[in-house]
């Protein structure tokens, strides 16, 4: 059976999926890989058009019940996450990287009085520097490079989240379409776990592949970024990881920002 598997063209996702893509781990399915930005993947999942994919945790409010959340493959940070940068301590207009991204939900929770405008994630830093917006939320590698471009941190949304909840920041998840059945979902989960284990034990090999998606980062920065989001929570999100997902979505629902979530974990 062939599965359409989507992830974003970023170093951490590439690192996790490397062995699976290259056929270095056994799986009872073949992989048709689809690489595109996370917001597009969110929308594809909302419309049920992809079998297995990385999604933003925020998007689970709209696809819960239709996709299983895998307890492996999550991108979570403890006391760190997307960074809001800008030139003023009290911004009014903040650029966000997409309606269904977790970064956008976190901004609306942490900074409820600001106005937001959607800008592609890789254009946000330029928009802030040009003064098009007062501030912007940086995801992906921008979290570790913004200071080099003279930008100032206003708030680390992962730090804010930890102060609020004492939980990791649940940014991204891997999900499997429920209509494929629980057995196939479990098979994907096991294959992805083996792929992550392979990358961990063959780090230089997997990092060399991840460098192809690093958008100008050197090897040291790529390794640093991968370590931020391929960690113990990626191997097994555990009780705290699962709780963080539920708390984030429940908080968003309570504040009228999203529908009541229905979550299926495996």
mmCIF file of C-alpha atoms in Angstrom:
data_model
loop_
_atom_site.group_PDB
_atom_site.id
_atom_site.type_symbol
_atom_site.label_atom_id
_atom_site.label_comp_id
_atom_site.label_asym_id
_atom_site.label_seq_id
_atom_site.Cartn_x
_atom_site.Cartn_y
_atom_site.Cartn_z
ATOM 1 C CA UNK A 1 0.000 0.000 0.000
ATOM 2 C CA UNK A 2 1.289 3.460 -0.878
ATOM 3 C CA UNK A 3 0.776 6.307 1.593
ATOM 4 C CA UNK A 4 0.987 10.001 0.806
ATOM 5 C CA UNK A 5 3.164 11.328 3.616
ATOM 6 C CA UNK A 6 3.618 15.059 4.093
ATOM 7 C CA UNK A 7 6.039 17.099 6.114
ATOM 8 C CA UNK A 8 7.508 20.558 5.920
ATOM 9 C CA UNK A 9 10.860 21.112 4.178
ATOM 10 C CA UNK A 10 12.659 21.901 7.428
ATOM 11 C CA UNK A 11 15.707 20.353 9.096
ATOM 12 C CA UNK A 12 13.872 18.774 12.030
ATOM 13 C CA UNK A 13 11.209 17.062 9.912
ATOM 14 C CA UNK A 14 13.800 15.974 7.344
ATOM 15 C CA UNK A 15 15.917 14.489 10.134
ATOM 16 C CA UNK A 16 12.957 12.512 11.521
ATOM 17 C CA UNK A 17 11.720 11.188 8.186
ATOM 18 C CA UNK A 18 15.149 10.517 6.636
ATOM 19 C CA UNK A 19 15.341 6.758 7.240
ATOM 20 C CA UNK A 20 11.693 6.216 6.348
ATOM 21 C CA UNK A 21 12.079 8.074 3.062
ATOM 22 C CA UNK A 22 15.295 6.261 2.161
ATOM 23 C CA UNK A 23 13.871 2.822 2.947
ATOM 24 C CA UNK A 24 16.288 2.251 5.815
ATOM 25 C CA UNK A 25 13.567 0.982 8.128
ATOM 26 C CA UNK A 26 10.970 -1.701 7.463
ATOM 27 C CA UNK A 27 7.374 -0.665 6.898
ATOM 28 C CA UNK A 28 4.287 -2.436 5.511
ATOM 29 C CA UNK A 29 3.688 0.458 3.124
ATOM 30 C CA UNK A 30 5.545 2.497 0.524
ATOM 31 C CA UNK A 31 6.126 6.223 0.881
ATOM 32 C CA UNK A 32 5.082 8.926 -1.559
ATOM 33 C CA UNK A 33 6.630 11.987 0.027
ATOM 34 C CA UNK A 34 5.049 15.430 -0.207
ATOM 35 C CA UNK A 35 7.048 18.436 1.012
ATOM 36 C CA UNK A 36 5.369 21.788 1.535
ATOM 37 C CA UNK A 37 4.973 24.462 4.220
ATOM 38 C CA UNK A 38 3.157 23.565 7.419
ATOM 39 C CA UNK A 39 0.144 25.822 6.817
ATOM 40 C CA UNK A 40 -0.565 24.103 3.504
ATOM 41 C CA UNK A 41 -0.276 20.726 5.232
ATOM 42 C CA UNK A 42 -2.743 21.931 7.874
ATOM 43 C CA UNK A 43 -5.247 22.837 5.160
ATOM 44 C CA UNK A 44 -4.757 19.538 3.325
ATOM 45 C CA UNK A 45 -5.475 17.653 6.551
ATOM 46 C CA UNK A 46 -8.557 19.767 7.266
ATOM 47 C CA UNK A 47 -9.881 18.708 3.872
ATOM 48 C CA UNK A 48 -8.807 15.076 4.445
ATOM 49 C CA UNK A 49 -6.542 15.050 1.387
ATOM 50 C CA UNK A 50 -3.412 13.499 2.881
ATOM 51 C CA UNK A 51 -2.811 10.117 4.548
ATOM 52 C CA UNK A 52 -0.006 10.876 6.992
ATOM 53 C CA UNK A 53 1.293 14.327 7.749
ATOM 54 C CA UNK A 54 2.931 16.767 10.076
ATOM 55 C CA UNK A 55 0.398 19.316 11.311
ATOM 56 C CA UNK A 56 0.283 22.186 13.745
ATOM 57 C CA UNK A 57 -1.268 21.298 17.090
ATOM 58 C CA UNK A 58 -3.667 24.203 16.553
ATOM 59 C CA UNK A 59 -5.059 22.419 13.465
ATOM 60 C CA UNK A 60 -6.159 19.443 15.586
ATOM 61 C CA UNK A 61 -9.164 21.482 16.686
ATOM 62 C CA UNK A 62 -10.423 21.166 13.103
ATOM 63 C CA UNK A 63 -9.372 17.585 12.255
ATOM 64 C CA UNK A 64 -9.782 15.797 15.586
ATOM 65 C CA UNK A 65 -11.707 12.575 15.126
ATOM 66 C CA UNK A 66 -10.568 12.356 11.486
ATOM 67 C CA UNK A 67 -6.872 11.790 12.241
ATOM 68 C CA UNK A 68 -5.036 9.841 14.932
ATOM 69 C CA UNK A 69 -2.366 11.784 16.827
ATOM 70 C CA UNK A 70 0.820 9.740 17.020
ATOM 71 C CA UNK A 71 2.578 9.809 20.365
ATOM 72 C CA UNK A 72 5.855 9.850 18.424
ATOM 73 C CA UNK A 73 7.175 12.520 16.090
ATOM 74 C CA UNK A 74 5.945 15.538 18.059
ATOM 75 C CA UNK A 75 7.812 18.845 17.984
ATOM 76 C CA UNK A 76 7.738 20.226 21.512
ATOM 77 C CA UNK A 77 10.001 22.587 23.388
ATOM 78 C CA UNK A 78 10.349 22.983 27.134
ATOM 79 C CA UNK A 79 10.556 26.687 28.041
ATOM 80 C CA UNK A 80 11.126 27.741 24.415
ATOM 81 C CA UNK A 81 9.128 28.111 21.242
ATOM 82 C CA UNK A 82 8.217 30.626 18.536
ATOM 83 C CA UNK A 83 9.661 34.060 19.181
ATOM 84 C CA UNK A 84 7.876 37.372 18.692
ATOM 85 C CA UNK A 85 10.418 39.953 17.523
ATOM 86 C CA UNK A 86 10.032 43.622 16.736
ATOM 87 C CA UNK A 87 11.155 47.166 17.234
ATOM 88 C CA UNK A 88 8.675 48.154 19.919
ATOM 89 C CA UNK A 89 7.826 46.599 23.262
ATOM 90 C CA UNK A 90 4.094 47.123 22.685
ATOM 91 C CA UNK A 91 3.303 46.149 19.101
ATOM 92 C CA UNK A 92 -0.140 46.701 17.614
ATOM 93 C CA UNK A 93 0.205 44.778 14.342
ATOM 94 C CA UNK A 94 1.898 41.367 14.467
ATOM 95 C CA UNK A 95 2.711 39.143 11.488
ATOM 96 C CA UNK A 96 1.785 35.476 11.953
ATOM 97 C CA UNK A 97 2.687 32.503 9.736
ATOM 98 C CA UNK A 98 -0.792 31.108 9.019
ATOM 99 C CA UNK A 99 -4.302 30.749 10.409
ATOM 100 C CA UNK A 100 -3.881 27.207 11.701
ATOM 101 C CA UNK A 101 -0.302 27.360 12.977
ATOM 102 C CA UNK A 102 0.272 26.887 16.682
ATOM 103 C CA UNK A 103 2.337 30.066 16.698
ATOM 104 C CA UNK A 104 -0.759 32.039 15.688
ATOM 105 C CA UNK A 105 -2.858 30.474 18.453
ATOM 106 C CA UNK A 106 -0.151 31.198 21.020
ATOM 107 C CA UNK A 107 0.019 34.854 19.950
ATOM 108 C CA UNK A 108 -3.733 35.207 20.329
ATOM 109 C CA UNK A 109 -3.569 33.652 23.787
ATOM 110 C CA UNK A 110 -0.504 35.540 25.030
ATOM 111 C CA UNK A 111 -1.157 38.869 23.276
ATOM 112 C CA UNK A 112 -4.960 39.083 22.982
ATOM 113 C CA UNK A 113 -5.064 42.795 22.208
ATOM 114 C CA UNK A 114 -2.857 42.849 19.105
ATOM 115 C CA UNK A 115 -4.059 42.712 15.531
ATOM 116 C CA UNK A 116 -2.558 39.970 13.363
ATOM 117 C CA UNK A 117 -1.811 39.711 9.667
ATOM 118 C CA UNK A 118 -0.777 36.548 7.851
ATOM 119 C CA UNK A 119 2.573 36.598 6.056
ATOM 120 C CA UNK A 120 4.485 33.536 4.783
ATOM 121 C CA UNK A 121 6.830 32.380 7.557
ATOM 122 C CA UNK A 122 9.972 33.002 5.504
ATOM 123 C CA UNK A 123 8.950 36.633 4.783
ATOM 124 C CA UNK A 124 8.117 37.698 8.337
ATOM 125 C CA UNK A 125 11.614 38.740 9.361
ATOM 126 C CA UNK A 126 11.909 40.993 6.302
ATOM 127 C CA UNK A 127 8.481 42.499 7.004
ATOM 128 C CA UNK A 128 9.538 43.411 10.544
ATOM 129 C CA UNK A 129 12.852 44.869 9.402
ATOM 130 C CA UNK A 130 11.077 46.940 6.732
ATOM 131 C CA UNK A 131 8.540 48.289 9.216
ATOM 132 C CA UNK A 132 5.573 46.767 7.383
ATOM 133 C CA UNK A 133 4.464 45.333 10.747
ATOM 134 C CA UNK A 134 5.356 46.227 14.323
ATOM 135 C CA UNK A 135 6.388 42.667 15.158
ATOM 136 C CA UNK A 136 6.351 39.159 13.811
ATOM 137 C CA UNK A 137 6.276 35.571 15.059
ATOM 138 C CA UNK A 138 9.318 33.579 13.992
ATOM 139 C CA UNK A 139 9.073 29.830 13.568
ATOM 140 C CA UNK A 140 11.595 27.351 12.178
ATOM 141 C CA UNK A 141 15.206 28.547 11.946
ATOM 142 C CA UNK A 142 14.287 32.189 12.534
ATOM 143 C CA UNK A 143 14.067 31.347 16.237
ATOM 144 C CA UNK A 144 17.849 31.004 16.433
ATOM 145 C CA UNK A 145 19.012 33.566 13.840
ATOM 146 C CA UNK A 146 16.942 36.714 14.445
ATOM 147 C CA UNK A 147 19.569 38.478 16.588
ATOM 148 C CA UNK A 148 22.020 38.350 13.675
ATOM 149 C CA UNK A 149 19.614 40.585 11.763
ATOM 150 C CA UNK A 150 19.349 43.174 14.510
ATOM 151 C CA UNK A 151 15.905 42.109 15.709
ATOM 152 C CA UNK A 152 14.878 42.235 19.354
ATOM 153 C CA UNK A 153 12.858 39.609 21.212
ATOM 154 C CA UNK A 154 9.569 40.836 22.619
ATOM 155 C CA UNK A 155 8.391 37.489 23.973
ATOM 156 C CA UNK A 156 9.316 33.839 23.641
ATOM 157 C CA UNK A 157 5.933 32.146 23.402
ATOM 158 C CA UNK A 158 7.385 28.903 24.759
ATOM 159 C CA UNK A 159 8.579 30.703 27.870
ATOM 160 C CA UNK A 160 5.134 32.294 28.259
ATOM 161 C CA UNK A 161 3.436 28.921 27.841
ATOM 162 C CA UNK A 162 5.640 27.294 30.481
ATOM 163 C CA UNK A 163 4.932 30.089 32.949
ATOM 164 C CA UNK A 164 1.213 29.587 32.357
ATOM 165 C CA UNK A 165 1.100 25.788 32.445
ATOM 166 C CA UNK A 166 4.474 24.302 33.475
ATOM 167 C CA UNK A 167 4.152 22.122 30.353
ATOM 168 C CA UNK A 168 6.123 21.764 27.118
ATOM 169 C CA UNK A 169 4.999 23.845 24.138
ATOM 170 C CA UNK A 170 3.157 21.485 21.756
ATOM 171 C CA UNK A 171 3.962 23.016 18.381
ATOM 172 C CA UNK A 172 3.724 20.211 15.837
ATOM 173 C CA UNK A 173 2.399 16.670 15.608
ATOM 174 C CA UNK A 174 2.372 13.760 13.198
ATOM 175 C CA UNK A 175 -1.044 12.326 12.379
ATOM 176 C CA UNK A 176 -2.564 9.444 10.406
ATOM 177 C CA UNK A 177 -5.960 9.516 8.711
ATOM 178 C CA UNK A 178 -8.371 7.499 10.874
ATOM 179 C CA UNK A 179 -10.078 5.977 7.850
ATOM 180 C CA UNK A 180 -6.896 3.988 7.165
ATOM 181 C CA UNK A 181 -7.667 1.994 10.299
ATOM 182 C CA UNK A 182 -5.994 1.561 13.667
ATOM 183 C CA UNK A 183 -3.641 -1.184 12.466
ATOM 184 C CA UNK A 184 -2.184 0.959 9.696
ATOM 185 C CA UNK A 185 -1.922 3.918 12.069
ATOM 186 C CA UNK A 186 0.046 1.771 14.514
ATOM 187 C CA UNK A 187 2.298 0.565 11.671
ATOM 188 C CA UNK A 188 3.045 4.172 10.698
ATOM 189 C CA UNK A 189 3.762 5.005 14.330
ATOM 190 C CA UNK A 190 6.259 2.134 14.661
ATOM 191 C CA UNK A 191 7.954 2.949 11.354
ATOM 192 C CA UNK A 192 8.309 6.623 12.258
ATOM 193 C CA UNK A 193 9.730 5.722 15.672
ATOM 194 C CA UNK A 194 12.303 3.467 14.003
ATOM 195 C CA UNK A 195 13.139 6.256 11.556
ATOM 196 C CA UNK A 196 13.760 8.680 14.421
ATOM 197 C CA UNK A 197 15.874 6.098 16.260
ATOM 198 C CA UNK A 198 17.925 5.534 13.100
ATOM 199 C CA UNK A 199 18.540 9.282 12.747
ATOM 200 C CA UNK A 200 19.570 9.554 16.383
ATOM 201 C CA UNK A 201 22.054 6.695 16.070
ATOM 202 C CA UNK A 202 23.368 7.852 12.674
ATOM 203 C CA UNK A 203 23.327 11.547 13.492
ATOM 204 C CA UNK A 204 25.941 12.818 11.039
ATOM 205 C CA UNK A 205 24.331 10.911 8.174
ATOM 206 C CA UNK A 206 20.834 12.196 8.978
ATOM 207 C CA UNK A 207 22.079 15.741 9.607
ATOM 208 C CA UNK A 208 23.798 15.783 6.222
ATOM 209 C CA UNK A 209 20.392 15.082 4.677
ATOM 210 C CA UNK A 210 18.686 17.651 6.931
ATOM 211 C CA UNK A 211 21.197 20.263 5.744
ATOM 212 C CA UNK A 212 19.494 20.152 2.347
ATOM 213 C CA UNK A 213 16.506 21.837 4.002
ATOM 214 C CA UNK A 214 18.358 24.228 6.287
ATOM 215 C CA UNK A 215 17.788 27.443 4.288
ATOM 216 C CA UNK A 216 21.314 28.725 4.733
ATOM 217 C CA UNK A 217 22.078 27.429 8.233
ATOM 218 C CA UNK A 218 25.524 25.990 8.797
ATOM 219 C CA UNK A 219 25.973 22.502 10.212
ATOM 220 C CA UNK A 220 26.275 23.771 13.792
ATOM 221 C CA UNK A 221 23.057 25.778 13.610
ATOM 222 C CA UNK A 222 21.245 22.933 11.867
ATOM 223 C CA UNK A 223 22.270 20.539 14.618
ATOM 224 C CA UNK A 224 21.197 23.050 17.266
ATOM 225 C CA UNK A 225 17.783 23.487 15.656
ATOM 226 C CA UNK A 226 17.256 19.745 15.244
ATOM 227 C CA UNK A 227 18.162 19.177 18.900
ATOM 228 C CA UNK A 228 15.559 21.771 19.904
ATOM 229 C CA UNK A 229 12.695 19.913 18.248
ATOM 230 C CA UNK A 230 13.808 16.295 17.913
ATOM 231 C CA UNK A 231 14.092 15.425 21.584
ATOM 232 C CA UNK A 232 12.687 13.120 24.240
ATOM 233 C CA UNK A 233 9.147 14.336 23.531
ATOM 234 C CA UNK A 234 9.643 13.304 19.899
ATOM 235 C CA UNK A 235 10.418 9.739 20.903
ATOM 236 C CA UNK A 236 7.414 9.630 23.231
ATOM 237 C CA UNK A 237 5.386 12.709 24.139
ATOM 238 C CA UNK A 238 4.471 11.102 27.475
ATOM 239 C CA UNK A 239 1.868 12.295 29.945
ATOM 240 C CA UNK A 240 3.052 15.917 29.898
ATOM 241 C CA UNK A 241 3.113 16.077 26.116
ATOM 242 C CA UNK A 242 -0.406 14.722 25.771
ATOM 243 C CA UNK A 243 -1.619 17.019 28.533
ATOM 244 C CA UNK A 244 -0.022 20.051 26.866
ATOM 245 C CA UNK A 245 -1.972 19.387 23.650
ATOM 246 C CA UNK A 246 -5.255 19.076 25.532
ATOM 247 C CA UNK A 247 -4.621 22.168 27.673
ATOM 248 C CA UNK A 248 -3.657 24.332 24.679
ATOM 249 C CA UNK A 249 -6.735 23.416 22.668
ATOM 250 C CA UNK A 250 -9.063 23.642 25.658
ATOM 251 C CA UNK A 251 -7.679 27.089 26.474
ATOM 252 C CA UNK A 252 -8.267 28.195 22.897
ATOM 253 C CA UNK A 253 -11.809 26.835 22.988
ATOM 254 C CA UNK A 254 -12.595 28.495 26.310
ATOM 255 C CA UNK A 255 -11.499 31.850 24.879
ATOM 256 C CA UNK A 256 -13.663 31.406 21.812
ATOM 257 C CA UNK A 257 -10.754 31.012 19.397
ATOM 258 C CA UNK A 258 -11.496 27.518 18.101
ATOM 259 C CA UNK A 259 -14.054 24.698 18.212
ATOM 260 C CA UNK A 260 -14.136 22.121 20.976
ATOM 261 C CA UNK A 261 -11.444 19.549 20.147
ATOM 262 C CA UNK A 262 -12.003 15.803 19.771
ATOM 263 C CA UNK A 263 -8.671 14.011 20.049
ATOM 264 C CA UNK A 264 -7.617 10.441 19.244
ATOM 265 C CA UNK A 265 -4.160 9.388 20.462
ATOM 266 C CA UNK A 266 -2.223 6.247 19.597
#
